[in-house]
Structure formats: C-alpha cells, structure tokens
Amino acid sequence: MKSVSEQVHTAGRIRDLGETVQFSWPGVYFEGRFRGTGLGVVLDCAAADYDVQVDGTTVATLVTPGDTTHWINGLRDGEHTVRVVKRNDTPGETSTFGGFVAAPGGAVLSKPAPRGRQIEFIGDSITVGYGNMSGTCDCNPEQVKRHTNSDMSHGALTAQQLDADYQINGFSGLGMVRNVAGIMPHVTYRTYYDRALLNVESDVWQNPGTWRPHVVVVNLGSNDFSDLTPGEPWTPDSLAAAYRTAYGEFLRTLRTRYGAGSTLVAVGFDRNAQHVLIVSRWRPFRSSPARSSL
C-alpha cells in the first residue's frame, strides 16, 4: 500500500506520518490520480469542511466529516484526477488525511507532478477568505464557518490563474503585534507562523526542501490597527512603532529563509498602509524585490 505522500501532491504545510498526514492551515489541498468508477477519500476531521473535486468539478462538500471514508461513485470507467481541499480555518484543531482508496476494479495511480510556480500567502482573515461565500454580512459563527472557502480566496484564485502551487498561511483575527479588539494579547501571528500544527506549541513545520516560493505575499496589519479597547497598553504612536519594527524583522526572516530568489510583496491598506510603505522602503528592502501595494 502506498503512503499518503506517494499517492498525492500537496504544497501545504503537513506533518507526514506515512499512512496519514496531519495539517492545520486553511486551504491545504491534496491532488491525486486514479482509474476506475469510484474513489474513497479518507479523512479524520470533525472541525473543518472540505471540497472534493473530480476532473475539475466539485462533486461533494464534506461538512465536518469526522472519521470517515467518503465514497464518490458512478464515475465513467477510466482515468480521473481528484483534489481534496480544506475550506476553512480551524487553528484549534488538527486534521488528518489518510489518502485515497480506489473502488473495486480500479487503482490509485501515480501522483501529479508539482507545478512550476509557487506562491505563499501570509495574512489574517482576508487571506483565509473569511465568510467570503456569504450573501449577507449578518452571520453567526457557525454560518461564517460554512460560508468560508479558502479555495475561493484571492490567493487561491490568483495562484490557480497562474498555474502555481500555493500555501494559504492565514490566521483570522491575528496581527503582527496586536490582534483584533486586543484579544489573546500574549500571542500574535508570528507566534504561529513556523508551525504546521497550529494547536501544538512545540511544533515546527519541516520544509521537505521542495517549498521555495517565487512570491511571498504578506498582508498583516488590519487587526493591528483595529480600534483600541479600554485597558490595552498601546497608544497610537507606540503601536505604530512596534508594528514597523516587527514587520521589518518578519520581512528579514522571510528574506533569510527563502533567499533573493523570492519576491516579497508587502500589502498595506487602510490604517496600516503608510507603515507598510515605510518598512518596505527601509534597507535592506529598498534594493530587494520587496514592495508595498497601497
């Protein structure tokens, strides 16, 4: 029996356990090939939702499927592609994917080749695609979950148009130095960035050596500059100064990690735009490919 990594192509941050893989970030996808009239998708996740796509068409949306093998049957007999993608962000949970199982008479084939381009998207709920499929702004938390689809986020759609593999490393509500409404003051986005499993404090994602993004898009700041709440230790000036320092350090970390071959795109808008522009013009970024989009 093939291991999951032998069956599927994925660019997402995973912990490879051989017969299964674990993951936490939104938008993680698994792509495979099979022959036959049906396929089973092995999942263990009671928190997130998933789309199953066969030959480019969504054939099932699995809402918090639990520990299951979901079967897609009644396909024409022949070769097919399959893609399973995590729709929403569930940072407090670990999800498990156990690969594909062919229907009787069929077979799981060799995995698709990786794409020639790679893009990494770093950010908050905007990057996740938080509530992006809702037809109204008046949603309760459960409705927001059901109407969040990272596979339809701006990052995923951009990467798909460019035929690029991608990571959606988004965490709703968090900022560079401060989180929305001052929640969870002892952690920030940077606390979690290096992890594969977001709810495991000691976890560090092990890059298999194949993730070398051509473009890294950083869109963090809308939560930092959300309205201050009573009792927070920030003033507008101290928040701006801390944000610029942390942003510069984060860009330097990315530059060290990925090298000069990766373009850093620093995205700023609304109240954080001027600070992103200032940081992206600081040395060593002035002579690097980093830039700010206003």
mmCIF file of C-alpha atoms in Angstrom:
data_model
loop_
_atom_site.group_PDB
_atom_site.id
_atom_site.type_symbol
_atom_site.label_atom_id
_atom_site.label_comp_id
_atom_site.label_asym_id
_atom_site.label_seq_id
_atom_site.Cartn_x
_atom_site.Cartn_y
_atom_site.Cartn_z
ATOM 1 C CA MET A 1 0.000 0.000 0.000
ATOM 2 C CA LYS A 2 1.311 3.446 -0.945
ATOM 3 C CA SER A 3 1.907 6.056 1.738
ATOM 4 C CA VAL A 4 -0.147 9.239 1.513
ATOM 5 C CA SER A 5 2.853 11.225 0.244
ATOM 6 C CA GLU A 6 3.295 8.662 -2.551
ATOM 7 C CA GLN A 7 -0.359 8.981 -3.532
ATOM 8 C CA VAL A 8 -0.843 12.733 -3.518
ATOM 9 C CA HIS A 9 0.734 16.014 -4.446
ATOM 10 C CA THR A 10 0.423 18.767 -1.870
ATOM 11 C CA ALA A 11 2.201 22.065 -1.299
ATOM 12 C CA GLY A 12 0.606 22.745 2.086
ATOM 13 C CA ARG A 13 2.225 22.529 5.481
ATOM 14 C CA ILE A 14 1.731 18.978 6.710
ATOM 15 C CA ARG A 15 3.188 16.566 9.242
ATOM 16 C CA ASP A 16 3.848 13.335 7.340
ATOM 17 C CA LEU A 17 3.125 10.209 9.414
ATOM 18 C CA GLY A 18 3.338 7.794 6.491
ATOM 19 C CA GLU A 19 -0.130 6.213 6.403
ATOM 20 C CA THR A 20 -1.675 9.578 7.255
ATOM 21 C CA VAL A 21 -0.744 13.256 7.193
ATOM 22 C CA GLN A 22 -1.806 15.923 9.690
ATOM 23 C CA PHE A 23 -2.411 19.601 8.982
ATOM 24 C CA SER A 24 -3.999 22.766 10.386
ATOM 25 C CA TRP A 25 -3.718 25.715 7.985
ATOM 26 C CA PRO A 26 -6.661 26.595 5.722
ATOM 27 C CA GLY A 27 -6.608 25.866 2.012
ATOM 28 C CA VAL A 28 -4.354 22.800 2.280
ATOM 29 C CA TYR A 29 -5.055 20.610 -0.750
ATOM 30 C CA PHE A 30 -4.283 17.065 -1.834
ATOM 31 C CA GLU A 31 -4.240 16.107 -5.513
ATOM 32 C CA GLY A 32 -4.178 12.607 -6.970
ATOM 33 C CA ARG A 33 -4.969 10.414 -9.943
ATOM 34 C CA PHE A 34 -6.957 7.205 -10.146
ATOM 35 C CA ARG A 35 -8.518 4.742 -12.563
ATOM 36 C CA GLY A 36 -11.999 3.308 -12.187
ATOM 37 C CA THR A 37 -15.589 4.235 -11.438
ATOM 38 C CA GLY A 38 -15.194 5.378 -7.835
ATOM 39 C CA LEU A 39 -12.865 6.579 -5.115
ATOM 40 C CA GLY A 40 -12.838 6.749 -1.339
ATOM 41 C CA VAL A 41 -11.471 9.824 0.478
ATOM 42 C CA VAL A 42 -10.109 9.003 3.933
ATOM 43 C CA LEU A 43 -10.463 11.831 6.464
ATOM 44 C CA ASP A 44 -10.488 12.276 10.205
ATOM 45 C CA CYS A 45 -11.668 15.793 10.996
ATOM 46 C CA ALA A 46 -14.683 16.955 12.975
ATOM 47 C CA ALA A 47 -13.874 20.678 12.741
ATOM 48 C CA ALA A 48 -13.288 21.746 9.130
ATOM 49 C CA ASP A 49 -15.135 21.484 5.821
ATOM 50 C CA TYR A 50 -13.746 20.060 2.584
ATOM 51 C CA ASP A 51 -14.473 20.162 -1.127
ATOM 52 C CA VAL A 52 -13.857 17.049 -3.218
ATOM 53 C CA GLN A 53 -13.223 17.779 -6.891
ATOM 54 C CA VAL A 54 -13.061 15.141 -9.623
ATOM 55 C CA ASP A 55 -11.800 16.144 -13.064
ATOM 56 C CA GLY A 56 -12.017 19.797 -12.047
ATOM 57 C CA THR A 57 -15.638 19.716 -10.834
ATOM 58 C CA THR A 58 -16.733 19.818 -7.198
ATOM 59 C CA VAL A 59 -18.656 16.591 -6.576
ATOM 60 C CA ALA A 60 -19.020 16.824 -2.783
ATOM 61 C CA THR A 61 -18.708 19.290 0.085
ATOM 62 C CA LEU A 62 -17.991 17.481 3.343
ATOM 63 C CA VAL A 63 -19.107 19.439 6.401
ATOM 64 C CA THR A 64 -17.106 18.393 9.496
ATOM 65 C CA PRO A 65 -16.937 14.820 8.142
ATOM 66 C CA GLY A 66 -15.414 13.170 11.222
ATOM 67 C CA ASP A 67 -13.550 9.865 10.955
ATOM 68 C CA THR A 68 -14.784 8.515 7.646
ATOM 69 C CA THR A 69 -14.095 7.237 4.168
ATOM 70 C CA HIS A 70 -16.300 9.239 1.844
ATOM 71 C CA TRP A 71 -17.043 7.495 -1.435
ATOM 72 C CA ILE A 72 -17.515 9.089 -4.832
ATOM 73 C CA ASN A 73 -19.186 6.513 -7.109
ATOM 74 C CA GLY A 74 -20.835 6.303 -10.507
ATOM 75 C CA LEU A 75 -17.989 7.824 -12.485
ATOM 76 C CA ARG A 76 -17.201 6.790 -16.038
ATOM 77 C CA ASP A 77 -14.695 3.975 -16.128
ATOM 78 C CA GLY A 78 -11.308 5.480 -16.935
ATOM 79 C CA GLU A 79 -8.593 7.750 -15.560
ATOM 80 C CA HIS A 80 -9.544 10.709 -13.370
ATOM 81 C CA THR A 81 -7.980 13.464 -11.313
ATOM 82 C CA VAL A 82 -9.078 14.154 -7.743
ATOM 83 C CA ARG A 83 -8.481 17.116 -5.447
ATOM 84 C CA VAL A 84 -9.449 17.466 -1.788
ATOM 85 C CA VAL A 85 -9.140 20.943 -0.251
ATOM 86 C CA LYS A 86 -9.724 22.264 3.285
ATOM 87 C CA ARG A 87 -12.180 25.153 3.042
ATOM 88 C CA ASN A 88 -11.846 26.984 6.363
ATOM 89 C CA ASP A 89 -9.510 27.858 9.219
ATOM 90 C CA THR A 90 -9.660 25.716 12.359
ATOM 91 C CA PRO A 91 -6.496 26.690 14.249
ATOM 92 C CA GLY A 92 -7.537 24.944 17.463
ATOM 93 C CA GLU A 93 -7.798 21.553 15.761
ATOM 94 C CA THR A 94 -5.567 19.081 13.931
ATOM 95 C CA SER A 95 -6.978 17.477 10.785
ATOM 96 C CA THR A 96 -5.914 14.116 9.371
ATOM 97 C CA PHE A 97 -5.963 12.891 5.774
ATOM 98 C CA GLY A 98 -5.484 9.192 5.063
ATOM 99 C CA GLY A 99 -5.203 9.236 1.306
ATOM 100 C CA PHE A 100 -7.384 7.684 -1.390
ATOM 101 C CA VAL A 101 -8.890 4.216 -1.837
ATOM 102 C CA ALA A 102 -9.875 3.003 -5.290
ATOM 103 C CA ALA A 103 -13.222 1.291 -5.851
ATOM 104 C CA PRO A 104 -13.091 -2.443 -6.703
ATOM 105 C CA GLY A 105 -11.526 -2.961 -10.111
ATOM 106 C CA GLY A 106 -9.782 0.418 -10.043
ATOM 107 C CA ALA A 107 -6.428 1.709 -8.841
ATOM 108 C CA VAL A 108 -4.819 4.779 -7.346
ATOM 109 C CA LEU A 109 -2.258 5.985 -9.884
ATOM 110 C CA SER A 110 0.994 7.909 -9.534
ATOM 111 C CA LYS A 111 0.575 11.400 -8.136
ATOM 112 C CA PRO A 112 0.516 14.522 -10.326
ATOM 113 C CA ALA A 113 3.749 16.431 -10.836
ATOM 114 C CA PRO A 114 4.239 19.657 -8.870
ATOM 115 C CA ARG A 115 3.631 22.909 -10.698
ATOM 116 C CA GLY A 116 6.493 25.053 -11.874
ATOM 117 C CA ARG A 117 5.444 28.106 -9.831
ATOM 118 C CA GLN A 118 4.929 28.564 -6.082
ATOM 119 C CA ILE A 119 3.255 31.403 -4.153
ATOM 120 C CA GLU A 120 2.905 31.775 -0.383
ATOM 121 C CA PHE A 121 0.154 33.960 1.096
ATOM 122 C CA ILE A 122 0.631 35.186 4.683
ATOM 123 C CA GLY A 123 -2.135 37.019 6.464
ATOM 124 C CA ASP A 124 -5.300 37.117 8.549
ATOM 125 C CA SER A 125 -8.993 36.574 7.774
ATOM 126 C CA ILE A 126 -8.646 38.451 4.479
ATOM 127 C CA THR A 127 -6.137 35.856 3.325
ATOM 128 C CA VAL A 128 -8.249 32.978 4.704
ATOM 129 C CA GLY A 129 -11.317 34.129 2.774
ATOM 130 C CA TYR A 130 -13.315 34.557 5.985
ATOM 131 C CA GLY A 131 -17.044 34.427 5.187
ATOM 132 C CA ASN A 132 -16.348 35.058 1.510
ATOM 133 C CA MET A 133 -19.192 32.862 0.235
ATOM 134 C CA SER A 134 -21.885 34.514 2.364
ATOM 135 C CA GLY A 135 -24.594 36.608 0.752
ATOM 136 C CA THR A 136 -25.040 38.721 3.872
ATOM 137 C CA CYS A 137 -22.889 40.455 6.498
ATOM 138 C CA ASP A 138 -25.209 39.243 9.281
ATOM 139 C CA CYS A 139 -23.821 35.797 10.163
ATOM 140 C CA ASN A 140 -23.361 33.853 13.380
ATOM 141 C CA PRO A 141 -20.055 32.000 13.953
ATOM 142 C CA GLU A 142 -21.340 28.695 12.548
ATOM 143 C CA GLN A 143 -22.655 30.385 9.421
ATOM 144 C CA VAL A 144 -19.299 32.110 8.936
ATOM 145 C CA LYS A 145 -17.550 28.730 9.059
ATOM 146 C CA ARG A 146 -19.895 27.223 6.486
ATOM 147 C CA HIS A 147 -19.510 30.249 4.212
ATOM 148 C CA THR A 148 -15.707 30.450 4.392
ATOM 149 C CA ASN A 149 -13.917 28.882 1.433
ATOM 150 C CA SER A 150 -10.152 29.363 1.251
ATOM 151 C CA ASP A 151 -10.200 27.704 -2.161
ATOM 152 C CA MET A 152 -12.068 30.798 -3.370
ATOM 153 C CA SER A 153 -9.850 33.300 -1.545
ATOM 154 C CA HIS A 154 -7.948 35.920 -3.534
ATOM 155 C CA GLY A 155 -4.722 33.979 -3.022
ATOM 156 C CA ALA A 156 -6.053 30.650 -4.228
ATOM 157 C CA LEU A 157 -7.741 32.216 -7.255
ATOM 158 C CA THR A 158 -4.573 34.129 -8.151
ATOM 159 C CA ALA A 159 -2.416 31.018 -7.878
ATOM 160 C CA GLN A 160 -4.870 28.968 -9.907
ATOM 161 C CA GLN A 161 -4.883 31.575 -12.679
ATOM 162 C CA LEU A 162 -1.073 31.456 -12.736
ATOM 163 C CA ASP A 163 -0.989 27.627 -12.551
ATOM 164 C CA ALA A 164 1.009 27.868 -9.323
ATOM 165 C CA ASP A 165 1.164 25.724 -6.219
ATOM 166 C CA TYR A 166 0.382 27.743 -3.121
ATOM 167 C CA GLN A 167 0.078 27.953 0.647
ATOM 168 C CA ILE A 168 -2.697 29.921 2.351
ATOM 169 C CA ASN A 169 -0.998 30.598 5.690
ATOM 170 C CA GLY A 170 -3.798 32.712 7.100
ATOM 171 C CA PHE A 171 -4.960 33.012 10.719
ATOM 172 C CA SER A 172 -8.142 35.014 11.315
ATOM 173 C CA GLY A 173 -8.045 37.756 13.921
ATOM 174 C CA LEU A 174 -4.282 37.921 14.438
ATOM 175 C CA GLY A 175 -1.827 40.676 13.657
ATOM 176 C CA MET A 176 1.874 41.398 13.606
ATOM 177 C CA VAL A 177 1.981 42.781 17.192
ATOM 178 C CA ARG A 178 -1.682 43.100 18.190
ATOM 179 C CA ASN A 179 -4.836 41.099 17.492
ATOM 180 C CA VAL A 180 -8.318 42.302 16.665
ATOM 181 C CA ALA A 181 -10.020 44.041 19.614
ATOM 182 C CA GLY A 182 -6.965 43.238 21.736
ATOM 183 C CA ILE A 183 -7.788 39.517 22.066
ATOM 184 C CA MET A 184 -5.108 36.998 23.131
ATOM 185 C CA PRO A 185 -2.525 39.694 23.998
ATOM 186 C CA HIS A 186 0.265 37.176 24.658
ATOM 187 C CA VAL A 187 0.338 35.776 21.104
ATOM 188 C CA THR A 188 0.419 37.203 17.582
ATOM 189 C CA TYR A 189 0.507 35.797 14.064
ATOM 190 C CA ARG A 190 4.272 35.459 14.410
ATOM 191 C CA THR A 191 3.737 33.023 17.304
ATOM 192 C CA TYR A 192 2.231 30.522 14.877
ATOM 193 C CA TYR A 193 3.900 31.171 11.549
ATOM 194 C CA ASP A 194 6.576 28.468 11.834
ATOM 195 C CA ARG A 195 4.135 25.699 12.745
ATOM 196 C CA ALA A 196 2.446 23.007 10.686
ATOM 197 C CA LEU A 197 0.043 22.115 13.515
ATOM 198 C CA LEU A 198 -1.211 25.379 14.921
ATOM 199 C CA ASN A 199 -2.505 23.982 18.215
ATOM 200 C CA VAL A 200 0.772 22.224 19.093
ATOM 201 C CA GLU A 201 3.116 24.669 20.842
ATOM 202 C CA SER A 202 6.315 22.737 20.152
ATOM 203 C CA ASP A 203 5.528 22.069 16.502
ATOM 204 C CA VAL A 204 7.800 23.369 13.754
ATOM 205 C CA TRP A 205 6.978 22.731 10.116
ATOM 206 C CA GLN A 206 9.686 20.747 8.367
ATOM 207 C CA ASN A 207 10.083 22.082 4.849
ATOM 208 C CA PRO A 208 10.784 18.993 2.723
ATOM 209 C CA GLY A 209 13.079 21.120 0.582
ATOM 210 C CA THR A 210 10.557 21.421 -2.217
ATOM 211 C CA TRP A 211 8.914 24.624 -0.969
ATOM 212 C CA ARG A 212 10.817 27.553 -2.492
ATOM 213 C CA PRO A 213 8.153 30.164 -3.305
ATOM 214 C CA HIS A 214 8.791 32.571 -6.147
ATOM 215 C CA VAL A 215 6.485 35.123 -4.481
ATOM 216 C CA VAL A 216 5.610 35.624 -0.800
ATOM 217 C CA VAL A 217 2.645 37.948 -0.171
ATOM 218 C CA VAL A 218 2.449 39.462 3.340
ATOM 219 C CA ASN A 219 -0.887 41.041 4.251
ATOM 220 C CA LEU A 220 -0.874 41.663 8.014
ATOM 221 C CA GLY A 221 -1.977 44.834 9.763
ATOM 222 C CA SER A 222 -5.748 45.219 9.600
ATOM 223 C CA ASN A 223 -6.075 43.609 13.034
ATOM 224 C CA ASP A 224 -3.116 45.509 14.491
ATOM 225 C CA PHE A 225 -4.826 48.803 13.721
ATOM 226 C CA SER A 226 -8.370 47.817 14.644
ATOM 227 C CA ASP A 227 -9.906 50.088 17.289
ATOM 228 C CA LEU A 228 -8.119 50.001 20.640
ATOM 229 C CA THR A 229 -10.168 48.723 23.584
ATOM 230 C CA PRO A 230 -10.057 50.076 27.166
ATOM 231 C CA GLY A 231 -7.175 48.689 29.191
ATOM 232 C CA GLU A 232 -4.841 47.925 26.300
ATOM 233 C CA PRO A 233 -1.255 49.140 26.824
ATOM 234 C CA TRP A 234 -0.961 50.767 23.388
ATOM 235 C CA THR A 235 -1.036 54.342 22.224
ATOM 236 C CA PRO A 236 -1.353 55.055 18.516
ATOM 237 C CA ASP A 237 2.323 56.034 18.376
ATOM 238 C CA SER A 238 3.663 53.068 20.364
ATOM 239 C CA LEU A 239 1.540 50.656 18.306
ATOM 240 C CA ALA A 240 2.800 52.104 15.037
ATOM 241 C CA ALA A 241 6.423 51.926 16.171
ATOM 242 C CA ALA A 242 6.112 48.323 17.394
ATOM 243 C CA TYR A 243 4.332 47.320 14.200
ATOM 244 C CA ARG A 244 7.035 48.794 11.961
ATOM 245 C CA THR A 245 9.802 47.096 13.963
ATOM 246 C CA ALA A 246 8.078 43.696 13.941
ATOM 247 C CA TYR A 247 7.179 43.998 10.267
ATOM 248 C CA GLY A 248 10.772 44.724 9.336
ATOM 249 C CA GLU A 249 12.028 41.786 11.402
ATOM 250 C CA PHE A 250 9.473 39.490 9.805
ATOM 251 C CA LEU A 251 10.495 40.523 6.286
ATOM 252 C CA ARG A 252 14.131 39.929 7.174
ATOM 253 C CA THR A 253 13.231 36.451 8.431
ATOM 254 C CA LEU A 254 11.468 35.670 5.157
ATOM 255 C CA ARG A 255 14.382 37.022 3.127
ATOM 256 C CA THR A 256 16.833 34.848 5.078
ATOM 257 C CA ARG A 257 14.610 31.792 4.767
ATOM 258 C CA TYR A 258 13.801 31.996 1.078
ATOM 259 C CA GLY A 259 16.710 33.967 -0.334
ATOM 260 C CA ALA A 260 16.935 36.575 -3.052
ATOM 261 C CA GLY A 261 15.096 34.319 -5.489
ATOM 262 C CA SER A 262 11.765 35.048 -3.775
ATOM 263 C CA THR A 263 9.902 38.293 -4.313
ATOM 264 C CA LEU A 264 8.412 39.711 -1.112
ATOM 265 C CA VAL A 265 5.169 41.599 -1.707
ATOM 266 C CA ALA A 266 4.203 43.750 1.295
ATOM 267 C CA VAL A 267 0.494 44.613 1.116
ATOM 268 C CA GLY A 268 -0.897 47.565 3.031
ATOM 269 C CA PHE A 269 -4.227 49.366 3.015
ATOM 270 C CA ASP A 270 -6.428 51.499 5.232
ATOM 271 C CA ARG A 271 -4.725 52.460 8.536
ATOM 272 C CA ASN A 272 -1.639 50.273 8.134
ATOM 273 C CA ALA A 273 -0.752 51.322 4.583
ATOM 274 C CA GLN A 274 1.662 54.118 5.495
ATOM 275 C CA HIS A 275 3.576 51.900 7.918
ATOM 276 C CA VAL A 276 3.946 49.072 5.371
ATOM 277 C CA LEU A 277 5.221 51.583 2.835
ATOM 278 C CA ILE A 278 7.780 52.953 5.311
ATOM 279 C CA VAL A 279 9.060 49.476 6.248
ATOM 280 C CA SER A 280 9.263 48.237 2.672
ATOM 281 C CA ARG A 281 11.466 51.228 1.820
ATOM 282 C CA TRP A 282 13.895 50.604 4.669
ATOM 283 C CA ARG A 283 17.197 48.957 3.882
ATOM 284 C CA PRO A 284 17.781 46.134 3.087
ATOM 285 C CA PHE A 285 14.382 46.076 1.389
ATOM 286 C CA ARG A 286 14.988 49.108 -0.836
ATOM 287 C CA SER A 287 17.362 47.112 -3.023
ATOM 288 C CA SER A 288 15.411 43.856 -2.723
ATOM 289 C CA PRO A 289 12.332 42.817 -4.702
ATOM 290 C CA ALA A 290 10.072 43.728 -1.777
ATOM 291 C CA ARG A 291 7.433 46.341 -2.453
ATOM 292 C CA SER A 292 4.296 47.819 -0.950
ATOM 293 C CA SER A 293 0.908 47.822 -2.613
ATOM 294 C CA LEU A 294 -1.432 50.573 -1.449
#
